[in-house]
XYZ file of C-alpha atoms in Angstrom:
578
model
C -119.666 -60.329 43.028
C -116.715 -61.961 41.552
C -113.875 -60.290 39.478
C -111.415 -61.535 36.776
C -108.161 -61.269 38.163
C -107.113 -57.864 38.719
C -108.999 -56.644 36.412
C -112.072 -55.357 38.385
C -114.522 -56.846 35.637
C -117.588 -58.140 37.144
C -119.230 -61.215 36.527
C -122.184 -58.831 35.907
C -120.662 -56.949 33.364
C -119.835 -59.840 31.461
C -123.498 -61.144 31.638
C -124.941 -57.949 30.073
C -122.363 -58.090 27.446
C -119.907 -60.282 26.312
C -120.059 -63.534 25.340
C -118.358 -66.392 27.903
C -115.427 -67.436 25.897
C -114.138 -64.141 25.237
C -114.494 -63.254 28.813
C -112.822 -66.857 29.888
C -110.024 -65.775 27.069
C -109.954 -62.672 29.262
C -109.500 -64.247 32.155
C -107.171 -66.541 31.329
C -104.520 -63.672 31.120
C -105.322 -63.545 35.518
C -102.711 -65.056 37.657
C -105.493 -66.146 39.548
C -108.094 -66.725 36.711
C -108.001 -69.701 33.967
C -104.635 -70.065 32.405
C -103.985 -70.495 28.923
C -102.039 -73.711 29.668
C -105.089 -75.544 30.460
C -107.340 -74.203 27.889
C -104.682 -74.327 25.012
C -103.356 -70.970 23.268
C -106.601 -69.978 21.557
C -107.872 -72.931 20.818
C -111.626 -72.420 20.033
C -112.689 -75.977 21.116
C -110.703 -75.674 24.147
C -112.261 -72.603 24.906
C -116.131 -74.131 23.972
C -115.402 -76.393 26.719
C -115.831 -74.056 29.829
C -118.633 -73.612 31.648
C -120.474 -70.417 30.765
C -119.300 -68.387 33.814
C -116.797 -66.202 34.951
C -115.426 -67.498 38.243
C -112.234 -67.774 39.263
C -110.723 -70.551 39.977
C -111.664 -72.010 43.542
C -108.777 -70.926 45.800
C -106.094 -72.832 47.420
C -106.303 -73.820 50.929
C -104.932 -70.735 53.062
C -105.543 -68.507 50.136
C -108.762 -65.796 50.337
C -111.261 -65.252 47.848
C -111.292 -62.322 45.036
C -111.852 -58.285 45.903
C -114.671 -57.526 47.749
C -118.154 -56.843 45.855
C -118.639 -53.437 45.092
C -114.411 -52.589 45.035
C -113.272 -49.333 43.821
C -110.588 -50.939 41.678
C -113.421 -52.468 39.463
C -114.920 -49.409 38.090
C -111.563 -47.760 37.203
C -110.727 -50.820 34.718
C -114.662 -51.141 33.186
C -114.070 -48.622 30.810
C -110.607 -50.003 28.822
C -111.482 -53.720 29.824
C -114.907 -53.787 27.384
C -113.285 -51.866 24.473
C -110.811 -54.796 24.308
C -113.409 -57.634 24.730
C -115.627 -55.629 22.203
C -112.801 -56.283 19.596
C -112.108 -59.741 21.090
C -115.765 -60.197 20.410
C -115.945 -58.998 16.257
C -112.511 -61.306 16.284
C -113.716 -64.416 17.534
C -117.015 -64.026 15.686
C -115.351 -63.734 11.985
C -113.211 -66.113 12.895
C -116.082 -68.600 13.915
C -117.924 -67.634 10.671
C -114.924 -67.924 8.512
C -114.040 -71.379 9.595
C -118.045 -72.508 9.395
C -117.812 -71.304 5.435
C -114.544 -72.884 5.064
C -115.934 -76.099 6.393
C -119.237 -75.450 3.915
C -116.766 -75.114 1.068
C -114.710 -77.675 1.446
C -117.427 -79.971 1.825
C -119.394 -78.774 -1.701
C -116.186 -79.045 -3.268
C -114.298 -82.077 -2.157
C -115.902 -84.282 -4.938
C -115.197 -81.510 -7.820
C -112.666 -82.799 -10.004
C -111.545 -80.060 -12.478
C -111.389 -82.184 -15.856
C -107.562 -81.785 -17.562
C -107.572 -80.610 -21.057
C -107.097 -83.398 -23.455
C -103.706 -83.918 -25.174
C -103.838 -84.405 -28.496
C -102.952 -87.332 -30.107
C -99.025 -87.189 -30.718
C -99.314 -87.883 -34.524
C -102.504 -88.411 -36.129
C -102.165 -91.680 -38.789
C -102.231 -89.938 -42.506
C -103.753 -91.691 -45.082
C -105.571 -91.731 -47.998
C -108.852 -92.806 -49.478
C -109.203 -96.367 -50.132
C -109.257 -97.516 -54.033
C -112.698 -98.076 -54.266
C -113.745 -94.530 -52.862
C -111.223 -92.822 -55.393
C -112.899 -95.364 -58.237
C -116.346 -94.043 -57.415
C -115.489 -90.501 -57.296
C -113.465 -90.372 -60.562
C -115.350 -92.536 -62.308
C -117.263 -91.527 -65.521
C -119.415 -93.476 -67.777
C -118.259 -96.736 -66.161
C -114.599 -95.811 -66.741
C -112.443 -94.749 -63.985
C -110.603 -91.704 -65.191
C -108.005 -91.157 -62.325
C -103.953 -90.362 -62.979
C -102.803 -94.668 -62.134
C -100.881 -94.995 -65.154
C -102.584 -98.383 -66.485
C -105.677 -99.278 -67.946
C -107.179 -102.502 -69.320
C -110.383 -103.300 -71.887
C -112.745 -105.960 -70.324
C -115.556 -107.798 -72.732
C -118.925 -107.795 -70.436
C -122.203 -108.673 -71.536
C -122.668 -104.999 -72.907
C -119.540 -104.107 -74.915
C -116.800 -106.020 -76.553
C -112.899 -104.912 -75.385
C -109.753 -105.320 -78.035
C -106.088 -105.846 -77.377
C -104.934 -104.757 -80.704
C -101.411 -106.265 -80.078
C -103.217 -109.648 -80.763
C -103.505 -108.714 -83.892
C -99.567 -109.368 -84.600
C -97.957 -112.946 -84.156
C -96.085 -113.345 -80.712
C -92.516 -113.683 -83.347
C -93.710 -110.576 -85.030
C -94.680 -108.484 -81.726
C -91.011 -107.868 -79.928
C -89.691 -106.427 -83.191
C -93.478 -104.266 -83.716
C -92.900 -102.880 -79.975
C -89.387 -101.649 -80.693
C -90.451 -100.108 -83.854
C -93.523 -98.550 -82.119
C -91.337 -97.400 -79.277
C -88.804 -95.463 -80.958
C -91.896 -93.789 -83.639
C -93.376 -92.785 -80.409
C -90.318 -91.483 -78.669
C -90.004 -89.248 -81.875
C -93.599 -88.329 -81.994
C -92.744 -86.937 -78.708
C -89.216 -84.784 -79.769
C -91.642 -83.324 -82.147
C -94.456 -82.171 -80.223
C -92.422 -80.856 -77.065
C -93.552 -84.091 -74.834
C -93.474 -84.581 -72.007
C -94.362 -81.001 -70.827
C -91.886 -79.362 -68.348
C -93.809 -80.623 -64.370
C -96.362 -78.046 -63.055
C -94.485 -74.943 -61.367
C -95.052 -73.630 -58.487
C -94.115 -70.609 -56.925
C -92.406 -71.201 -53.586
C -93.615 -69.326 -50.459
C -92.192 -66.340 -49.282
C -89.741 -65.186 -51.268
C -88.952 -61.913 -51.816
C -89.488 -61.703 -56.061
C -92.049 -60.561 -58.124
C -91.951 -62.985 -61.352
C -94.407 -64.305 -64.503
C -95.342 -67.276 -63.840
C -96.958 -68.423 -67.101
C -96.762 -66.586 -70.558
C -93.611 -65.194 -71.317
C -93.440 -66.659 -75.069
C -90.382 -65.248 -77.567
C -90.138 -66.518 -81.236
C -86.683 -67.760 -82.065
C -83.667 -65.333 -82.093
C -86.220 -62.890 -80.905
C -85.993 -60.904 -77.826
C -88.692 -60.111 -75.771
C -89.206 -57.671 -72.324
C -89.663 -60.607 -69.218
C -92.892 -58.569 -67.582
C -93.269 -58.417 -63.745
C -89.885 -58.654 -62.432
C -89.402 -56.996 -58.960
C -87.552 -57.491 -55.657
C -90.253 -57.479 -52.679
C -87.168 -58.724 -50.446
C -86.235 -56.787 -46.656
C -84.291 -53.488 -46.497
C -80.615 -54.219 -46.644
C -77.017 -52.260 -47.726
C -76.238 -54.005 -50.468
C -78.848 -55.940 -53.057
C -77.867 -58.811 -54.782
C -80.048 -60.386 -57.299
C -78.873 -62.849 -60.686
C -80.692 -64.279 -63.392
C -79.640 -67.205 -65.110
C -81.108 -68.680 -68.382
C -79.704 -71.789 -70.564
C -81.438 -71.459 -73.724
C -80.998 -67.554 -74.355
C -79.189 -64.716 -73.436
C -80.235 -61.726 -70.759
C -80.139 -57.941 -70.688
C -81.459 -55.401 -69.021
C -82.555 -51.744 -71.062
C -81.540 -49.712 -68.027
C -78.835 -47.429 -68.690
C -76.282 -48.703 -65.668
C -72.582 -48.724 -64.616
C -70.927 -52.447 -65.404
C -70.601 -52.486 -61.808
C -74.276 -52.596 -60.894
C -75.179 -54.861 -64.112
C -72.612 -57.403 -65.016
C -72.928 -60.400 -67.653
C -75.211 -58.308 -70.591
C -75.976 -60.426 -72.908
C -75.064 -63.203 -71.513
C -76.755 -66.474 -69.852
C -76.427 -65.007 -66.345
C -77.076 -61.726 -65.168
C -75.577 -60.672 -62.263
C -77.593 -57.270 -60.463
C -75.433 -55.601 -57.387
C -76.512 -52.335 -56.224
C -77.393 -50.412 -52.631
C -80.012 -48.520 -54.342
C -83.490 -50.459 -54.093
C -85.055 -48.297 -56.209
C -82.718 -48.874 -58.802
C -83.095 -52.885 -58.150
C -86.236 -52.189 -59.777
C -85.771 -50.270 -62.339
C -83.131 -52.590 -63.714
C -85.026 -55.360 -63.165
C -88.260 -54.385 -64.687
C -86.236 -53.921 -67.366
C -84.735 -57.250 -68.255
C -85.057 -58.595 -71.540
C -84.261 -62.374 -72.844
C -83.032 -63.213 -76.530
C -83.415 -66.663 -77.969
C -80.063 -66.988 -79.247
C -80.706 -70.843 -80.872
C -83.174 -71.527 -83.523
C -85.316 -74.016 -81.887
C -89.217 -75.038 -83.072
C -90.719 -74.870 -79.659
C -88.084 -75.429 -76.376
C -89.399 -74.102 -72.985
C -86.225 -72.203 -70.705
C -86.725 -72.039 -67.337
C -84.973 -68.701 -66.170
C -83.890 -69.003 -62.488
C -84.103 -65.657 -60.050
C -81.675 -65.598 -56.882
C -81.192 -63.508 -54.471
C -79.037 -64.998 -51.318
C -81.115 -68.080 -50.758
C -84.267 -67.440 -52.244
C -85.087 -69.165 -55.481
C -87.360 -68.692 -58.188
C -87.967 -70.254 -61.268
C -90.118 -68.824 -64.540
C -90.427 -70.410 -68.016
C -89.947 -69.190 -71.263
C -91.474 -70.375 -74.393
C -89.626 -70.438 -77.650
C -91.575 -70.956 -80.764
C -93.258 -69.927 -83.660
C -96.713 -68.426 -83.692
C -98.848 -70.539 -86.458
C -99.191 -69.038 -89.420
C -103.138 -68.927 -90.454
C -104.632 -70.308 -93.206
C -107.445 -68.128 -94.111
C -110.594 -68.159 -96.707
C -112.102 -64.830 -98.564
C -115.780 -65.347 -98.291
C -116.219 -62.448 -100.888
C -117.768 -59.019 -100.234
C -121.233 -60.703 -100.255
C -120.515 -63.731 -97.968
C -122.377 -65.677 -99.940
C -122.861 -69.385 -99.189
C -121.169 -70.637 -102.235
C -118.321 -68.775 -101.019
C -118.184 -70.365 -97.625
C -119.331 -73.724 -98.248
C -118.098 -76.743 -100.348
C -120.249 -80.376 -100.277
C -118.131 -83.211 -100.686
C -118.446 -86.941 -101.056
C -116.709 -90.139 -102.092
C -118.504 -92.553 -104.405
C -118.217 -96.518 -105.721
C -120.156 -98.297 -107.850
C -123.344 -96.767 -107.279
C -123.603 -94.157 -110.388
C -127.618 -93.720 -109.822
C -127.369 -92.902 -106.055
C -124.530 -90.051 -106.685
C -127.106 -88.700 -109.538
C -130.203 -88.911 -107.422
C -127.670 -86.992 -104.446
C -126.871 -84.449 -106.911
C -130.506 -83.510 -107.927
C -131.639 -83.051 -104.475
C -128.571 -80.429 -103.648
C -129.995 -78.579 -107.068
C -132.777 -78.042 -105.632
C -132.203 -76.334 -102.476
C -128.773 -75.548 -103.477
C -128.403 -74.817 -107.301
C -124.775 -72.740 -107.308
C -122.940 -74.978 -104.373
C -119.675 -76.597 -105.757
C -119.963 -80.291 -104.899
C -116.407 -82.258 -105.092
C -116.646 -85.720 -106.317
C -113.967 -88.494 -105.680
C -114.735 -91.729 -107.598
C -112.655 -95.174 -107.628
C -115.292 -97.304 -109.487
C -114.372 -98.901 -112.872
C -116.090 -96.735 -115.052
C -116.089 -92.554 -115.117
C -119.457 -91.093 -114.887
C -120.336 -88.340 -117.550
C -122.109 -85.309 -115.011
C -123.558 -82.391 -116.535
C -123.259 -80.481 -113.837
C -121.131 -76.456 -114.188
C -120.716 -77.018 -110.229
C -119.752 -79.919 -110.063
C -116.092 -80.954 -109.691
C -115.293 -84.894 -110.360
C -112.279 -86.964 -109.981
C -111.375 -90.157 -110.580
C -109.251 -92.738 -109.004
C -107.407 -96.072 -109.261
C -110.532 -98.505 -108.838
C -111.326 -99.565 -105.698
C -108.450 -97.592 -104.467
C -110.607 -97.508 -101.094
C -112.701 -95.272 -98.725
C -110.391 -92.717 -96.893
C -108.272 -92.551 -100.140
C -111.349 -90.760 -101.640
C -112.328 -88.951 -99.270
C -108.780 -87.503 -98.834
C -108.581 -86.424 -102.695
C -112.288 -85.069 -101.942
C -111.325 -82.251 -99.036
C -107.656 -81.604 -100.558
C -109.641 -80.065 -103.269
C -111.975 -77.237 -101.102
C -111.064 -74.064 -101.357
C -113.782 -72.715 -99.089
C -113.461 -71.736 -95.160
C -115.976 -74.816 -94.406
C -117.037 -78.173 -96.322
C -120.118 -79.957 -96.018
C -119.601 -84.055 -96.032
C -122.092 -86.016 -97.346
C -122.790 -90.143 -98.256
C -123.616 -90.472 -101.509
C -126.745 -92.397 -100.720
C -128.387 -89.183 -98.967
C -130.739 -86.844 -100.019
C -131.551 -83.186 -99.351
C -134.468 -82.591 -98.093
C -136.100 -79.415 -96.444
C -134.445 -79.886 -93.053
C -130.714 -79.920 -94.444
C -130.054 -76.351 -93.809
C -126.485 -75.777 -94.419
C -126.508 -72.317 -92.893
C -127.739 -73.532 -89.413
C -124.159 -75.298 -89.009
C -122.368 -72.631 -90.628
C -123.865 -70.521 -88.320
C -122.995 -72.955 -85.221
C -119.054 -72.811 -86.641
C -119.119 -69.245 -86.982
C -120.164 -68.817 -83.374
C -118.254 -71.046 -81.502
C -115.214 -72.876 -81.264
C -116.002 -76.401 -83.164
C -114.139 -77.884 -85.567
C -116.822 -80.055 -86.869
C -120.768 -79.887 -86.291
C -122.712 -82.687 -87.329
C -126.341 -82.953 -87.755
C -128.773 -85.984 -88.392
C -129.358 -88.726 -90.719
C -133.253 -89.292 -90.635
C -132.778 -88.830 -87.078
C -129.843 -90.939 -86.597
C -127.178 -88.765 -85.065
C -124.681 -91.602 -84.000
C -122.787 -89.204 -81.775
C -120.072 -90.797 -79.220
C -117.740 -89.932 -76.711
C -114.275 -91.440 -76.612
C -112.503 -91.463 -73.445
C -108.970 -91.968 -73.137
C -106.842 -93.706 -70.203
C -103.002 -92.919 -70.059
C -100.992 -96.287 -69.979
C -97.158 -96.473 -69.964
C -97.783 -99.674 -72.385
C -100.437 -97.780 -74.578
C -103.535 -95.848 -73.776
C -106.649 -97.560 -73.684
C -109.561 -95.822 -75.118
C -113.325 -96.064 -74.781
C -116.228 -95.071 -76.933
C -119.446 -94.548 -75.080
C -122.879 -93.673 -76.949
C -124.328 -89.759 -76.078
C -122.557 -86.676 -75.712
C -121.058 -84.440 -72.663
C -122.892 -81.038 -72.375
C -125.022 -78.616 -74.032
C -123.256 -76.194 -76.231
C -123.403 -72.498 -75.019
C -125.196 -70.138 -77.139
C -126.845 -73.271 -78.721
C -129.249 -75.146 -76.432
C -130.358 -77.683 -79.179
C -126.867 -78.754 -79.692
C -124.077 -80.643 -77.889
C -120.474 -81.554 -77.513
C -119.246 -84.533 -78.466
C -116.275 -86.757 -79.717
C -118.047 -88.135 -82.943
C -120.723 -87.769 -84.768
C -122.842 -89.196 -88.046
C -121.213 -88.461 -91.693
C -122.576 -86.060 -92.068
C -121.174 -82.592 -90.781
C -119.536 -79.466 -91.627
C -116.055 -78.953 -90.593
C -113.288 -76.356 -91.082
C -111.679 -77.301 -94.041
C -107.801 -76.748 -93.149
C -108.744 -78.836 -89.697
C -110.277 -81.556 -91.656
C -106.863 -81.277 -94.027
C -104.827 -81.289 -90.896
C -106.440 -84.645 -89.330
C -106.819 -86.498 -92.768
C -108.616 -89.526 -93.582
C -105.711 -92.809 -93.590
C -105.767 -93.998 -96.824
C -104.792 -97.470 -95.579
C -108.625 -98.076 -94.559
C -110.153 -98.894 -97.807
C -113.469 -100.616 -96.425
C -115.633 -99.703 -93.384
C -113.965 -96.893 -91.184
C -115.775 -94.030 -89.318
C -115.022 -93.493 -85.830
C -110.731 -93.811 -86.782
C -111.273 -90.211 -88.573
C -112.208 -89.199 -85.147
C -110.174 -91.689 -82.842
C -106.988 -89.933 -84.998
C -108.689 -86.573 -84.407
C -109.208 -86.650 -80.812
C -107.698 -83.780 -78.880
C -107.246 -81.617 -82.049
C -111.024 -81.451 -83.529
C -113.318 -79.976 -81.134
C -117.045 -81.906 -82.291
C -120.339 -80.565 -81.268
C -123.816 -82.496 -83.182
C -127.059 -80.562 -83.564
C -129.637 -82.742 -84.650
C -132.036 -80.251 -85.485
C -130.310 -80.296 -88.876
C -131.526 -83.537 -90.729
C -130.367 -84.747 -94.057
C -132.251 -87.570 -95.943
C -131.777 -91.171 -96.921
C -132.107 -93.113 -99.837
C -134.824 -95.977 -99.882
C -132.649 -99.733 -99.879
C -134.483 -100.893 -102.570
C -133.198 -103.993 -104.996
C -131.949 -102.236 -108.704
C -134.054 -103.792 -111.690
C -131.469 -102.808 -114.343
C -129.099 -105.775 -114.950
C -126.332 -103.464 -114.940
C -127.322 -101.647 -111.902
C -127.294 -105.515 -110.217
C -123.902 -106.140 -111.391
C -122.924 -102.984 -110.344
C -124.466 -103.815 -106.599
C -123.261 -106.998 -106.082
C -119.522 -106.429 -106.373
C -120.091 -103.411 -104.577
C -120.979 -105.177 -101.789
C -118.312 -107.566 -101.734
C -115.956 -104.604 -101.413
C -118.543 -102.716 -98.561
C -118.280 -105.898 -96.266
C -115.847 -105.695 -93.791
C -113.691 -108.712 -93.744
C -111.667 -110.537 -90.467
C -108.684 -109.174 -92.177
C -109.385 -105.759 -92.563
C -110.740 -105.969 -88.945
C -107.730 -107.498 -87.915
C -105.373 -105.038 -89.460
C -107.413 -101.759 -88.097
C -106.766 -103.143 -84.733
C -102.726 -103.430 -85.784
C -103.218 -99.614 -87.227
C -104.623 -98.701 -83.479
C -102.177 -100.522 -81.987
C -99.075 -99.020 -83.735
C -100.196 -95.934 -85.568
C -102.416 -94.255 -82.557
C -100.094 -95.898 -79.627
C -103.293 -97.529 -77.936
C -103.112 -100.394 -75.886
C -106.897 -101.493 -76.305
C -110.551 -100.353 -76.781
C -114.066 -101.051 -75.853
């Protein structure tokens, strides 16, 4: 039997146990045995390479072979010899299986790339939507009604477009535009335009402020609601108001040294007490202190660098013009029927019998510019004459500034009554709602129109379009509108207010309600229908007469064409129409 060195292992032992390379790793440690300089120190292929036995190493010439078979000395070192290979053995064998998974690994994950998270772009490109995208989503009824500050009217096949500056000659129109100008410039002193730019509340700061609706008549005061300091804790507060137009105060009973500057335009708050910030400042009053007819101030709040900014409206409140209806509420109390008449005696008659018979105790207003006065029997009736052919708004001006009821009813004075005109359906409509003017239907004909308006720094440009814009709430037979048929019922001081121009004498309708437009709200309901007198020749030689110069004076000439576009171009500030 051979041993390891001097060891005393036996080859046997290492048979029935151990594997070879941990016993040649053994051995290797032998003078006499393999030496680690041959095999490498631990190198696992090295070590794969020798032959699966135990012997020593043949020996030299002159030496002798190992310990005799059998020895003594190999049974005391058994014992210590295979606990150590035992470990040797567990080592080598997770270190074996270790490298045989790293190997596996590496393999199954050589080709994995991990993918890198994107970077975003450094500055995405801002734009905005192209023209033709912004025309089609602001665009209503064919007209583009987007904030671009010009406008133009084009003729197509379906309407015709006006430039009523063509109505002046090109010597006339420089001196025209400077007038216009400087009308327009005062039109705008006198209404408060333009109106102070949107304002907006900054982010962040530390006040609590009104943002909309403080409104004070002038040399009024008036509490400013909502004032409060929201700012972080500090030792001393600082906060100052500062107003141009009026004066500030505060009604909290305070040292000068925490308020200074009462009643003054700046009011200067200083105090350690943040309770008594608040107090003071939910406590500030402004007084107008200048009689102005309506002037916004903007009041500015500071504290250290925060900035706010609040307006405050000075004006009058407008005074109402109201109508008794009586104790009853009767009709006749509510309602008056006007209408303008011209050479046409036997229409205005044949008018007035049909309102007798559905309405016998209804005033009726007459304004008349023919040649002749008419002789009316009529207790209800009121008629007034006027400078012949003094012309078609002139009348119907002298018509309404006669009403003394909350509502009047206008009517042609070739219509006729019939059992559909129920005056109390529109006074009901007006009574419910918000309109200014309801119209309802000639024989079906309700002629209502929209007129849309596009802002131009030359002029606006506006646009009537047939139809209306919604339903009106409450009643789902009627609609809103701009303009509508003559005949309607309209609040008599808003009909006063708009006014008829006197300086269109022949055919005018939609100029009442281009001139009205954003102050008469119009609705139509058509369920309301008024007759129409037959067009049928007179036989009466007079009555001929009568109708034949009538109609030279109905038939609208170039001229009077020509100078209604002037009247739009001037008078209303519009550039064009279609």
């Amino acid at each position: 039997m051979t041993s390891c060195g001097n060891t005393g292992f036996s080859v046997e032992q290492f048979d029935a146990g151990l594997p070879r390379v941990a016993w040649v790793a053994k051995c290797g440690r032998s003078k006499r045995g393999i030496r680690p300089s041959r095999l490498g120190a631990w190198n696992p292929v090295a070590l794969a390479k020798v032959p699966f036995s135990c012997a020593r190493d043949r020996p030299r010439s002159g030496e002798r072979g190992g310990a005799p078979r059998g020895s003594g000395h190999q049974g005391a070192g058994s014992a210590g010899s295979g606990r150590c290979l035992w470990f040797l053995k567990r080592f080598l064998l997770i270190f074996g299986l270790g490298i045989i998974l790293f190997l596996f690994l590496h393999s199954k994950f050589s080709s994995f790339k991990p993918e890198l998270p994107r970077l975003a772009p450094i500055a995405q490109k801002l734009k905005l939507l192209p023209k033709e995208r912004l025309r089609n989503l602001f665009t209503y009824d064919g007209i583009w009604l987007f904030p671009k500050n010009e406008c133009k009217c084009e003729t197509t096949k379906q309407q015709r477009g006006y430039n009523f500056q063509d109505a002046y000659s090109k010597s006339d129109l420089p001196a025209v535009k400077a007038r216009r100008q400087a009308e327009y410039e005062h039109f705008q002193r006198r209404e408060g335009l333009p109106r102070p730019l949107p304002l907006l509340a900054q982010p962040n700061l530390p006040f609590g402020y009104p943002v909309h609706g403080v409104e004070v008549m002038p040399l009024h005061t008036v509490p400013i609601p909502g004032l409060q300091f929201e700012g972080p804790d500090a030792s001393l507060y600082e906060v100052t108001l500062t107003a141009s137009l009026g004066t500030l105060n505060t009604l909290a009973d305070t040292s000068d040294n925490e308020v200074q500057g009462r009643g003054q335009k700046q009011l200067i708050i200083s105090t350690s007490n943040r309770v008594l910030l608040n107090f003071i400042l939910q406590h500030v009053t402004y007084t107008s202190t200048v009689y102005q007819h309506h002037q916004v101030d903007m009041v500015t709040l500071e504290s250290k660098s925060s900035v706010a900014k609040f307006p405050v409206t000075i004006h009058h409140p407008v005074i109402p013009k109201l109508y008794d209806p009586g104790p009853e509420r009767k009709l006749k109390d509510l309602v008056t029927i006007a209408t303008k008449t011209f050479l046409r005696p036997h229409k205005l008659m044949v008018l007035l019998h049909s309102i007798r018979e559905y309405y016998p105790d209804l005033t009726v207003i007459v304004a008349d510019d023919g040649k002749e006065p008419l002789k009316i029997n009529d207790n209800h009736v009121e008629y007034y004459t006027m400078p012949f052919g003094k012309g078609w708004f002139a009348g119907r001006n002298l018509a309404i500034s006669q009403v003394t009821t909350k509502y009047v009813l206008w009517v042609d004075d070739d219509f006729l009554f019939i059992s559909k005109t129920k005056i109390e359906v529109l006074v009901d409509v007006l009574e419910k709602t918000e309109l200014d003017v309801v119209g309802g239907s000639v024989l079906g004909n309700v002629f209502q129109f929209k007129l849309l308006l596009e802002q131009s720094k030359n002029g606006a440009c506006i646009h009537r379009r047939p139809g209306s814009f919604r339903p009106m709430d409450g009643f789902p037979n009627c609609v809103v509108t701009s303009g509508v048929v003559n005949f309607f019922l309209a609040h008599t001081e808003r009909l006063q207010r708009v006014g008829f121009d006197p300086r269109l004498q022949r055919v005018a309708h939609s100029e009442f309600f281009i001139d009205g437009l954003g102050s008469l709200f119009v609705g139509s309901c058509p369920e309301v229908i008024i007759g129409h007198q037959p067009h049928s020749k007179a036989v009466d030689s007079e009555l001929v007469a009568l109708e034949k110069t009538y109609n030279t004076y109905r038939t609208n000439t170039k001229d009077q064409v020509h100078f209604k576009l002037a009247l739009h171009y001037f008078k209303n500030h519009l550039q064009c129409s279609t």
